[in-house]
mmCIF file of C-alpha atoms in Angstrom:
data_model
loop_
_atom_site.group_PDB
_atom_site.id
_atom_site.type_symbol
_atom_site.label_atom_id
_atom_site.label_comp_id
_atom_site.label_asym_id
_atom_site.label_seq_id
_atom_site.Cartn_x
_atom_site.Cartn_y
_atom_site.Cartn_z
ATOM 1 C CA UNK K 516 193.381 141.299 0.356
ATOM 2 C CA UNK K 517 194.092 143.591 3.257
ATOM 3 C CA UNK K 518 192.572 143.099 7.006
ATOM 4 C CA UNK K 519 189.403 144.611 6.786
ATOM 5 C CA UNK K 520 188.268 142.840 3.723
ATOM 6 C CA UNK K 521 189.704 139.292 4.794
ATOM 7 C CA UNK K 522 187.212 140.498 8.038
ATOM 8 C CA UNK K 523 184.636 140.990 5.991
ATOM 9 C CA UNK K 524 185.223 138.023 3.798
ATOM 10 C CA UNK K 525 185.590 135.944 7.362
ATOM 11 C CA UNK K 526 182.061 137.383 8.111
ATOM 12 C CA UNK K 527 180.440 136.326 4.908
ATOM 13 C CA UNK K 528 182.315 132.443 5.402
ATOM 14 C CA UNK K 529 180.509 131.679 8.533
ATOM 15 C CA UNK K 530 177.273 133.105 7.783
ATOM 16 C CA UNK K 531 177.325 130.620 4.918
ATOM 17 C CA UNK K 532 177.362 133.328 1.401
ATOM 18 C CA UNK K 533 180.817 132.605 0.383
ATOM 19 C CA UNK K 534 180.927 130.667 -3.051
ATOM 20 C CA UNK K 535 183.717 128.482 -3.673
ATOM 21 C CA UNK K 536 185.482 130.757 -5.986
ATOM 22 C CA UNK K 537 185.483 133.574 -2.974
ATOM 23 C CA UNK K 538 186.439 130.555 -0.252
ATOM 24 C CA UNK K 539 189.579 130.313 -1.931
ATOM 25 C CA UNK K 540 190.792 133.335 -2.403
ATOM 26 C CA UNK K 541 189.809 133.759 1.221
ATOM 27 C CA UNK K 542 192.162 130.661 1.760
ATOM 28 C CA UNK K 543 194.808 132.046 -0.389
ATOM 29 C CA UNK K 544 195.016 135.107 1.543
ATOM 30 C CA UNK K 545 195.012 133.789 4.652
ATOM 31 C CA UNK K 546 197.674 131.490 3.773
ATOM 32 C CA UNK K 547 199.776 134.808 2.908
ATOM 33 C CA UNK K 548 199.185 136.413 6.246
ATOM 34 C CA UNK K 549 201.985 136.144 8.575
ATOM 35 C CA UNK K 550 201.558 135.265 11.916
ATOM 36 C CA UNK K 551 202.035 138.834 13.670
ATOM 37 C CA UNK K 552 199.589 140.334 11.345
ATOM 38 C CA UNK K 553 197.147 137.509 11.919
ATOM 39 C CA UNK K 554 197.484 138.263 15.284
ATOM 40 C CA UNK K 555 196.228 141.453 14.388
ATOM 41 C CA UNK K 556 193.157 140.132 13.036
ATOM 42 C CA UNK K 557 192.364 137.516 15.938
ATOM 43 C CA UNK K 558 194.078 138.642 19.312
ATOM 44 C CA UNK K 559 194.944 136.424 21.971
ATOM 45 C CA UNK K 560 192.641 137.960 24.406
ATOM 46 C CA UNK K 561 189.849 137.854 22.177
ATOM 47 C CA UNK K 562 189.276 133.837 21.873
ATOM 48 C CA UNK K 563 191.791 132.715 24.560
ATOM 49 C CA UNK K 564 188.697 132.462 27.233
ATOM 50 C CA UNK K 565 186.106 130.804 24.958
ATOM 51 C CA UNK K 566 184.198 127.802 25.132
ATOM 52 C CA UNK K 567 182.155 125.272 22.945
ATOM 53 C CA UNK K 568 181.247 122.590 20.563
ATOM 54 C CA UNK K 569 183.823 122.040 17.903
ATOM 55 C CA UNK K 570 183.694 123.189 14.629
ATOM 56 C CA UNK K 571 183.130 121.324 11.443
ATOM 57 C CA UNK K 572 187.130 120.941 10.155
ATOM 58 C CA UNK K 573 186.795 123.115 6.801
ATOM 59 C CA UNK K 574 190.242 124.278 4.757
ATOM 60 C CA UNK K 575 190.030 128.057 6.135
ATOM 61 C CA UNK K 576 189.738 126.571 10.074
ATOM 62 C CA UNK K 577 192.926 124.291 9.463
ATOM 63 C CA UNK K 578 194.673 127.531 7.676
ATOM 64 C CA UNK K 579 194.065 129.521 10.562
ATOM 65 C CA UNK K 580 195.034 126.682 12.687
ATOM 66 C CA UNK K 581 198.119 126.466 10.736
ATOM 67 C CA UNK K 582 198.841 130.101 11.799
ATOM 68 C CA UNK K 583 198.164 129.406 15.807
ATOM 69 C CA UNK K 584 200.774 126.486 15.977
ATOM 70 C CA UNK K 585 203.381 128.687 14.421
ATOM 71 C CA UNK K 586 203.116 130.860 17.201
ATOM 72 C CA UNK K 587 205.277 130.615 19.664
ATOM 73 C CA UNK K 588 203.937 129.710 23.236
ATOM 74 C CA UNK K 589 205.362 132.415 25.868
ATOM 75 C CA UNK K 590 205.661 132.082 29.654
ATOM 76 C CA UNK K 591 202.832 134.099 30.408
ATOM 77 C CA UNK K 592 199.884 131.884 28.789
ATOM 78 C CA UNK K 593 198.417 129.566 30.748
ATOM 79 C CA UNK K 594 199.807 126.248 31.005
ATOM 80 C CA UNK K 595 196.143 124.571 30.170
ATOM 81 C CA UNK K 596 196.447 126.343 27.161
ATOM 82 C CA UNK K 597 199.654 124.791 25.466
ATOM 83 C CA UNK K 598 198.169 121.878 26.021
ATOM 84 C CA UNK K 599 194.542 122.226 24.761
ATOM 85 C CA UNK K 600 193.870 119.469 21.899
ATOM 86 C CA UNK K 601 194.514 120.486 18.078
ATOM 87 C CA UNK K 602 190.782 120.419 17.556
ATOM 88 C CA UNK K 603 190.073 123.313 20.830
ATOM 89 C CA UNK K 604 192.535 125.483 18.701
ATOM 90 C CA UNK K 605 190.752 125.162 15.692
ATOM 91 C CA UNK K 606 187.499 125.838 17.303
ATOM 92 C CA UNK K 607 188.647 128.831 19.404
ATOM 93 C CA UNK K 608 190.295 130.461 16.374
ATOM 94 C CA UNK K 609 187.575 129.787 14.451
ATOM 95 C CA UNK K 610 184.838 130.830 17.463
ATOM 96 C CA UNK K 611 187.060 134.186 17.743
ATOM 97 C CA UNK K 612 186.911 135.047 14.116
ATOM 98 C CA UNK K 613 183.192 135.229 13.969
ATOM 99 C CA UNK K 614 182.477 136.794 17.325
ATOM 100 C CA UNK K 615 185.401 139.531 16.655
ATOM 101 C CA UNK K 616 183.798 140.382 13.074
ATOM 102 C CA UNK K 617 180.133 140.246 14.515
ATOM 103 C CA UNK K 618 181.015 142.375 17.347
ATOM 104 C CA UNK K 619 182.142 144.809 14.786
ATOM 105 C CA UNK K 620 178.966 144.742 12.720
ATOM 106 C CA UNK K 621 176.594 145.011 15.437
ATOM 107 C CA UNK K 622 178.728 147.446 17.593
ATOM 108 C CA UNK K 623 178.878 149.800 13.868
ATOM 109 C CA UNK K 624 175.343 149.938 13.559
ATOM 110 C CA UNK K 625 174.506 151.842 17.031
ATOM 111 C CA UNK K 626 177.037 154.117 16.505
ATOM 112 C CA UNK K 627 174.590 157.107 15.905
ATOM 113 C CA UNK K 628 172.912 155.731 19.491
ATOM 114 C CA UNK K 629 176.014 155.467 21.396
ATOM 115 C CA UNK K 630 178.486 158.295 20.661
ATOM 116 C CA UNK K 631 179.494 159.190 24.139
ATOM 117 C CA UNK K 632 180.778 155.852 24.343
ATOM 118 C CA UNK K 633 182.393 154.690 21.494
ATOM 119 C CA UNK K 634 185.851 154.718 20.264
ATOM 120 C CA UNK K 635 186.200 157.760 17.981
ATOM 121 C CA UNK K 636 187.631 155.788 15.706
ATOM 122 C CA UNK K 637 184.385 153.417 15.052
ATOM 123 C CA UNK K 638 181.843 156.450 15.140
ATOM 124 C CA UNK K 639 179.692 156.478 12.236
ATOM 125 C CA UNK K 640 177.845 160.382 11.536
ATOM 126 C CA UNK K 641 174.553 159.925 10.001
ATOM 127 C CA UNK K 642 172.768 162.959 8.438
ATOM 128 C CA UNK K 643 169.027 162.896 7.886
ATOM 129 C CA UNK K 644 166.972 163.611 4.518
ATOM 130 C CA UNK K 645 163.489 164.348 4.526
ATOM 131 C CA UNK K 646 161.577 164.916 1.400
ATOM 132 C CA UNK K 647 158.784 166.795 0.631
ATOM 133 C CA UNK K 648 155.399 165.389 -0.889
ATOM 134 C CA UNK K 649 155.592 166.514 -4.491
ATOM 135 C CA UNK K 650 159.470 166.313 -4.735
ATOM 136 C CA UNK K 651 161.986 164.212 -5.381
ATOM 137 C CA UNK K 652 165.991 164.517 -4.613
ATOM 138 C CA UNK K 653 168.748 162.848 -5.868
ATOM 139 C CA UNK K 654 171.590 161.926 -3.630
ATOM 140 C CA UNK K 655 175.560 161.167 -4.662
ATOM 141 C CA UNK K 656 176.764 158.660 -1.867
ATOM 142 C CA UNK K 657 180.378 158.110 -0.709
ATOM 143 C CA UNK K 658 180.722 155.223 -2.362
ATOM 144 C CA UNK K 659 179.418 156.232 -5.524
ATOM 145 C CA UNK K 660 176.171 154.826 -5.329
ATOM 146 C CA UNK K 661 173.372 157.369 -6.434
ATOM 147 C CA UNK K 662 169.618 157.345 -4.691
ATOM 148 C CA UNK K 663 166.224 158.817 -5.791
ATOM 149 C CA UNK K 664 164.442 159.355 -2.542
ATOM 150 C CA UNK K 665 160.676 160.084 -3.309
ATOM 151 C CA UNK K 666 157.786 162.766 -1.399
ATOM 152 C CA UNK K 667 157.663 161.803 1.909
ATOM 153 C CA UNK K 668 160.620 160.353 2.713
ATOM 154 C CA UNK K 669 162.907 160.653 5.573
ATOM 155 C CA UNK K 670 166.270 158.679 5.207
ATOM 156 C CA UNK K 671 169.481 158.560 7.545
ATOM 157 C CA UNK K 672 172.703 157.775 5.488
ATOM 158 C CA UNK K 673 176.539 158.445 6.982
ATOM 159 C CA UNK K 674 179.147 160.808 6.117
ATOM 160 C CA UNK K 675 181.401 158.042 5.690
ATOM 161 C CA UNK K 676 180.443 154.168 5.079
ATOM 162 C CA UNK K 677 182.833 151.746 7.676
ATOM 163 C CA UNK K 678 185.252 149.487 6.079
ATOM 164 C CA UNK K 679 183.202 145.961 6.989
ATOM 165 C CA UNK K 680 179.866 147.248 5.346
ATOM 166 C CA UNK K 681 177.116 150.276 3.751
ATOM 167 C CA UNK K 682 174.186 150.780 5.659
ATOM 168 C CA UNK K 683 171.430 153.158 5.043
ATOM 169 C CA UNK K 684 168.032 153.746 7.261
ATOM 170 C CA UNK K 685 164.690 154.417 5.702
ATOM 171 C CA UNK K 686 162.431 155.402 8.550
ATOM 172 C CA UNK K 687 159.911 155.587 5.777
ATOM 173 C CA UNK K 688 159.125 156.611 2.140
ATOM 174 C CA UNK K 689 160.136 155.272 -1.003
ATOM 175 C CA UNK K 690 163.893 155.068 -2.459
ATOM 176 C CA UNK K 691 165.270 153.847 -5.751
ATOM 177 C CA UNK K 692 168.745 153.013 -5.506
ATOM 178 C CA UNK K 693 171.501 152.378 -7.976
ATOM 179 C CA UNK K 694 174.271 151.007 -5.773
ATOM 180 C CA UNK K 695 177.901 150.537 -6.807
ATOM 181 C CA UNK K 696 179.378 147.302 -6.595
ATOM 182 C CA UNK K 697 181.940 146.345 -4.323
ATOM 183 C CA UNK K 698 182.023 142.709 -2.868
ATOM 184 C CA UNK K 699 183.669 143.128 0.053
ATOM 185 C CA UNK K 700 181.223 145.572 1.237
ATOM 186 C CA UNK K 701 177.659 144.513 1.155
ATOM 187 C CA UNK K 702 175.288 147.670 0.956
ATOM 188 C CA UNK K 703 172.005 147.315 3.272
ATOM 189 C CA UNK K 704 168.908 149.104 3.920
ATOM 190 C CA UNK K 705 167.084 148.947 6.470
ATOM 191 C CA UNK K 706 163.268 150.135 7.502
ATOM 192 C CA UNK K 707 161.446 149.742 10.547
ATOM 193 C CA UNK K 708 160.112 146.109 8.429
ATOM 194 C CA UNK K 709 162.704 144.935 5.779
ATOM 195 C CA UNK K 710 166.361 144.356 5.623
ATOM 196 C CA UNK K 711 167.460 144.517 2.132
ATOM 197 C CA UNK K 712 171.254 143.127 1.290
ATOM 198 C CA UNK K 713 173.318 143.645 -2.036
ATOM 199 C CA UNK K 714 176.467 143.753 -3.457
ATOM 200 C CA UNK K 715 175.588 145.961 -6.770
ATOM 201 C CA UNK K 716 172.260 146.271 -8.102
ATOM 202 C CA UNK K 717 169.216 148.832 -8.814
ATOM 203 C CA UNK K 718 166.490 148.280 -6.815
ATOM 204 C CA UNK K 719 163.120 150.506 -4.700
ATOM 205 C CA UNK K 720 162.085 150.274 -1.222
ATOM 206 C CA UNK K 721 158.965 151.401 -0.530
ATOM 207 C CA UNK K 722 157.721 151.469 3.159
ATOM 208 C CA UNK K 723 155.476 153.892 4.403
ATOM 209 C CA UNK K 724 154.409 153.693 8.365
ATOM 210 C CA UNK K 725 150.633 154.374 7.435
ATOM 211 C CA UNK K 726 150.357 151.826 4.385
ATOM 212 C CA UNK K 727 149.882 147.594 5.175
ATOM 213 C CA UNK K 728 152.559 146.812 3.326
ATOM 214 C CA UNK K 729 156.260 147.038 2.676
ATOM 215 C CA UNK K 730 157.957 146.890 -1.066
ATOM 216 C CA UNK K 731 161.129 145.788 -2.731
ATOM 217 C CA UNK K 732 161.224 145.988 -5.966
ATOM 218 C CA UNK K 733 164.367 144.993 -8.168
ATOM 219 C CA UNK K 734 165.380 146.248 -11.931
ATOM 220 C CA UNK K 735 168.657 144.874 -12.284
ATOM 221 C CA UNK K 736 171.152 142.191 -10.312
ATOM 222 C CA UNK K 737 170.083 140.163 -7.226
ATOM 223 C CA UNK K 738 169.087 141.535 -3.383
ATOM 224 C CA UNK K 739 167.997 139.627 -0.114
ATOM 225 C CA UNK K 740 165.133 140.920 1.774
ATOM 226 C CA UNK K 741 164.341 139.622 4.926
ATOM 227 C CA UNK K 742 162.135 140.963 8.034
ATOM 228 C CA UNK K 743 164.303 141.806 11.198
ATOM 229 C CA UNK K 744 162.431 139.770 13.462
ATOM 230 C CA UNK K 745 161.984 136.851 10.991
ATOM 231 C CA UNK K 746 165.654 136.071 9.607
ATOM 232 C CA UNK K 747 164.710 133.075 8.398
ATOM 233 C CA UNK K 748 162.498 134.174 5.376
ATOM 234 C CA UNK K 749 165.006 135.877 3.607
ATOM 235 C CA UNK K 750 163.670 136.192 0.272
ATOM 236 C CA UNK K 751 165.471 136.728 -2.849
ATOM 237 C CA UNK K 752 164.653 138.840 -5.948
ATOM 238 C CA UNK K 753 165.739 139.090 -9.728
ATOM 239 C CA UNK K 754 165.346 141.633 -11.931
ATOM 240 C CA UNK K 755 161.396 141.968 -13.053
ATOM 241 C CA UNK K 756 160.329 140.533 -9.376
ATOM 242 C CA UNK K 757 158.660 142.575 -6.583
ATOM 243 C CA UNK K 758 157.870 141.224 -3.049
ATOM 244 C CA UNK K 759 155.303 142.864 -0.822
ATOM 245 C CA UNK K 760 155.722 142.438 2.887
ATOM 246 C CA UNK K 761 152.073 142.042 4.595
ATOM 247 C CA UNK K 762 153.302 143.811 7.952
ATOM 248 C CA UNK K 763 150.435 142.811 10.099
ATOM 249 C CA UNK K 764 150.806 139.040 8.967
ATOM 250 C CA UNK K 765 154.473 139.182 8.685
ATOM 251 C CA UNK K 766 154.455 137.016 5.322
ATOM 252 C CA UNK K 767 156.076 138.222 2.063
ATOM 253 C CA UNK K 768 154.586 137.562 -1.824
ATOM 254 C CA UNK K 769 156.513 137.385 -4.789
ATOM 255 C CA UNK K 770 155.529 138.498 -7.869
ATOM 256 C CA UNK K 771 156.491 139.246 -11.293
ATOM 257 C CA UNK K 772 156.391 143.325 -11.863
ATOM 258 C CA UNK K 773 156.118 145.523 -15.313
ATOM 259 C CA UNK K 774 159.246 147.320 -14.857
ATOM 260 C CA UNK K 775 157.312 150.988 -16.173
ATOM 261 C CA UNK K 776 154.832 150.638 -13.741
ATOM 262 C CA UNK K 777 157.439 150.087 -10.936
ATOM 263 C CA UNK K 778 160.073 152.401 -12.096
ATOM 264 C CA UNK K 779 157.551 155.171 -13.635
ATOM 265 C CA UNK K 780 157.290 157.576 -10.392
ATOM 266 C CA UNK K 781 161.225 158.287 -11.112
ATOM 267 C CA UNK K 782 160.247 160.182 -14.049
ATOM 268 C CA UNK K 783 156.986 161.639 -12.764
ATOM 269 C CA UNK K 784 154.689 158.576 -14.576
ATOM 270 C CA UNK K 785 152.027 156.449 -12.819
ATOM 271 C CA UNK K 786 151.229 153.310 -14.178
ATOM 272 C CA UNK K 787 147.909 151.919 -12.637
ATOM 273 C CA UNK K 788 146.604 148.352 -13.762
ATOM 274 C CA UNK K 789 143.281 146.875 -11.765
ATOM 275 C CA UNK K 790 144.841 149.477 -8.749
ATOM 276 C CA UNK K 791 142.528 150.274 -5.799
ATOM 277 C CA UNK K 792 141.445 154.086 -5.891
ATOM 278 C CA UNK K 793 142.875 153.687 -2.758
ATOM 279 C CA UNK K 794 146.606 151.881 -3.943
ATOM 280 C CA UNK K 795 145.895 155.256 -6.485
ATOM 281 C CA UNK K 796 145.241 157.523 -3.556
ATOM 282 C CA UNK K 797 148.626 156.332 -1.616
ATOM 283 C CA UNK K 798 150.921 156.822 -4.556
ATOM 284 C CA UNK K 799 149.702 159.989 -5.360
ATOM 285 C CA UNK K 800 149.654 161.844 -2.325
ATOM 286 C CA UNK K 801 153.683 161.312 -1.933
ATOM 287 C CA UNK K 802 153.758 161.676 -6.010
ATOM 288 C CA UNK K 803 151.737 165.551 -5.864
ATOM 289 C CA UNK K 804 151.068 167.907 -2.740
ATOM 290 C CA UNK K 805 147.984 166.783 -1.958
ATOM 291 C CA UNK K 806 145.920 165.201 0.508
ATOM 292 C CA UNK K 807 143.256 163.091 -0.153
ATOM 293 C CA UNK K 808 139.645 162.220 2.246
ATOM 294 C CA UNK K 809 137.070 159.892 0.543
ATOM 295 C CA UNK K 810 133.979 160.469 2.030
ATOM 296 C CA UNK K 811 132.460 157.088 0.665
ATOM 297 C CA UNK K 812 134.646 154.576 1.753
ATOM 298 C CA UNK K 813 132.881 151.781 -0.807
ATOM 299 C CA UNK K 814 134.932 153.591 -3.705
ATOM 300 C CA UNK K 815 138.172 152.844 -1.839
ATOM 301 C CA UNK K 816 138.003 149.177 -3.294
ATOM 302 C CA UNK K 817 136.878 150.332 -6.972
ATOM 303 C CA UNK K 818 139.620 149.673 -9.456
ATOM 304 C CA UNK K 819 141.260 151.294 -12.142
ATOM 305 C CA UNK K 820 143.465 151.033 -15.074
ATOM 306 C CA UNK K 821 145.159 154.187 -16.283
ATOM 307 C CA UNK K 822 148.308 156.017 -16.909
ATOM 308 C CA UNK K 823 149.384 159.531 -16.430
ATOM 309 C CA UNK K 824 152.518 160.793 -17.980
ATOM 310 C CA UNK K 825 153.098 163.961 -16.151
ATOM 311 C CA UNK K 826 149.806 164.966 -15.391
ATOM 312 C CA UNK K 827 148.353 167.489 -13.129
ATOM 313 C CA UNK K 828 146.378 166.379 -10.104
ATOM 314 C CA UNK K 829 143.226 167.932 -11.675
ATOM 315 C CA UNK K 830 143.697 166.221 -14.994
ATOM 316 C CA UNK K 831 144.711 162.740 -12.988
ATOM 317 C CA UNK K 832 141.213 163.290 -11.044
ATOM 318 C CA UNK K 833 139.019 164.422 -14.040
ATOM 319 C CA UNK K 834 139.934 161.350 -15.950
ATOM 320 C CA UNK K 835 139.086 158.846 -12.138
ATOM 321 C CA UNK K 836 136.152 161.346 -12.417
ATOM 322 C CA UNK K 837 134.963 160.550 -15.702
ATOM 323 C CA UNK K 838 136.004 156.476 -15.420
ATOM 324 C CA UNK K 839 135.168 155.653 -11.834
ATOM 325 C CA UNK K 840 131.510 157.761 -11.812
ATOM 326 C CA UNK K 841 132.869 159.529 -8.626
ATOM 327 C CA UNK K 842 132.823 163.499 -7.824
ATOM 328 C CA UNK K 843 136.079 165.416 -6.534
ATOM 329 C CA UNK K 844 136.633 168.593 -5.364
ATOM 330 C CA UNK K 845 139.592 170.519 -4.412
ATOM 331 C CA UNK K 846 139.837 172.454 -1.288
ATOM 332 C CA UNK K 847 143.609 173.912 -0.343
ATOM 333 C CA UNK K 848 145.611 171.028 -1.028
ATOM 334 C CA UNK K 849 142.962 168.551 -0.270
ATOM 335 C CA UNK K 850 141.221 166.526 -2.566
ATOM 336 C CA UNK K 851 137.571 165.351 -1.502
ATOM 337 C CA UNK K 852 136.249 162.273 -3.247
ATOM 338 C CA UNK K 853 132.447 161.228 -2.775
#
């Protein structure tokens, strides 16, 4: 395991995702590091000033603290230093570890906000995507993960993912992505309401500034979606499962999804089953380029059950016509209901 995935792995430890099988080979790597290179990983300067509580003892602490008595002591280190306690090593190495791989993170991801300032080295180029209403795009990604961005999507991805982790931005839209597994790296999206962590998996984010809610949506492996200013309810989905973020009440809810009604817009299908006209009004205006204005906003919260393999927008709207007892007409690209 070289540096920048035992950095990784180290980040992953102390936030608590490690399984055992990973916490060992974490230990067995670290216990093949020599003591320059861990001083590589953990320099002196970084953890020689800090202060706190101790930390639980734990194998990987007492292998690191393994490392920091095998280094020699020289004349230039403070005196109060040689003779700190075997227990303030452990918990400065340890302390050091986290806040050197956290520092990373969080320094990475305002890269694109922060050029003038950062080390060229750690700059991450993001390009932005916007999509059309009516279209869809597919997008190769440099690790080999492959997206279906959706109409009316604009997305911010990098040139190059960092070595510590994949992040994507969704300012909004909806995105299908089939991402590439690699453990060491976790891939993450984030929108402007949902962080959404995994390791390999095919999953949709939907997220839309105008619409109440937020959507994850998984077909195969496991993700974590949480809300950025709610860490804490990190939820987490299998395949078949859907949860919908309520954005003004800041809860999620869970449910169980028919994978051909989730998936369908990918291949230009719309499954609708006891939908809103105006859940059918939301999809459809990124799905076609169209606009829609209901004049009578009681038919907003009549439902419908229907599906539409490829239709035109007049033949989807003759059909709500001729079920829902409404009129339409088409002006330009709008489409007036009453």
């Amino acid at each position: 395991m070289n540096q920048a995935a035992i950095r990784q792995q180290m980040l992953l430890y102390y936030a608590g995702e490690l399984l055992p099988a990973q916490q060992q080979a974490l230990l067995e790597s670290l216990q093949l590091v020599s003591t320059e290179e861990l001083e590589v990983l953990y320099p002196y300067s970084e953890w020689v000033e800090i202060k706190g509580a101790v930390f639980p003892t734990e194998k990987i602490e007492v292998a690191l603290q393994k490392h920091r008595q095998l280094r020699p002591v020289t004349a230039n280190q403070p005196a109060r230093i040689r003779q700190l306690p075997a227990f303030r090593w452990q918990f400065r190495v340890a302390c050091a570890a986290a806040i050197l791989v956290v520092s990373t993170l969080l320094f990475t991801r305002t890269m694109d906000k922060s050029k003038d300032t950062a080390p060229a080295a750690l700059t991450v180029s993001y390009k932005t995507v916007q999509v059309d209403n009516g279209k869809k795009i597919r997008i190769n990604l440099p690790d080999g993960s492959v997206i279906t961005a959706g109409g009316g999507t604009t997305l911010r991805i990098p040139e190059v993912f960092t070595d510590l982790q994949r992040e994507v931005f969704l300012d909004e839209g909806e995105v299908f992505f089939d991402v590439h597994r690699d453990t060491a790296k976790p891939f993450i999206v984030h929108t402007g309401n949902l962080d959404v962590k995994v390791l390999g998996t095919s999953f949709s984010v939907r997220d839309y500034k105008e619409e109440a809610t937020g959507t994850v949506s998984v077909r195969t492996g496991k993700v974590a979606v949480s809300n950025p200013t709610q860490k804490e309810s990190t939820v987490y989905l299998l395949p078949g499962h859907r949860t919908k973020l309520d954005k003004a009440a800041r809860r999620f809810h869970q449910s169980q999804i028919d994978t051909t009604s989730a998936f369908g817009w990918l291949e230009g299908v719309y499954v609708f089953r006891g939908a809103t006209l105006q859940e059918i009004t939301e999809q459809l205006k990124h799905g076609y380029p169209v606009n829609f204005e209901v004049r009578n906003s009681v038919l907003l919260t009549k439902r419908f059950s229907a599906t539409f393999r490829k239709n035109s927008i007049v033949e989807i709207m003759e059909q709500l016509q001729l079920m829902g007892k409404l009129r339409y007409t088409i002006n330009n690209n709008t489409v007036i209901i009453q």
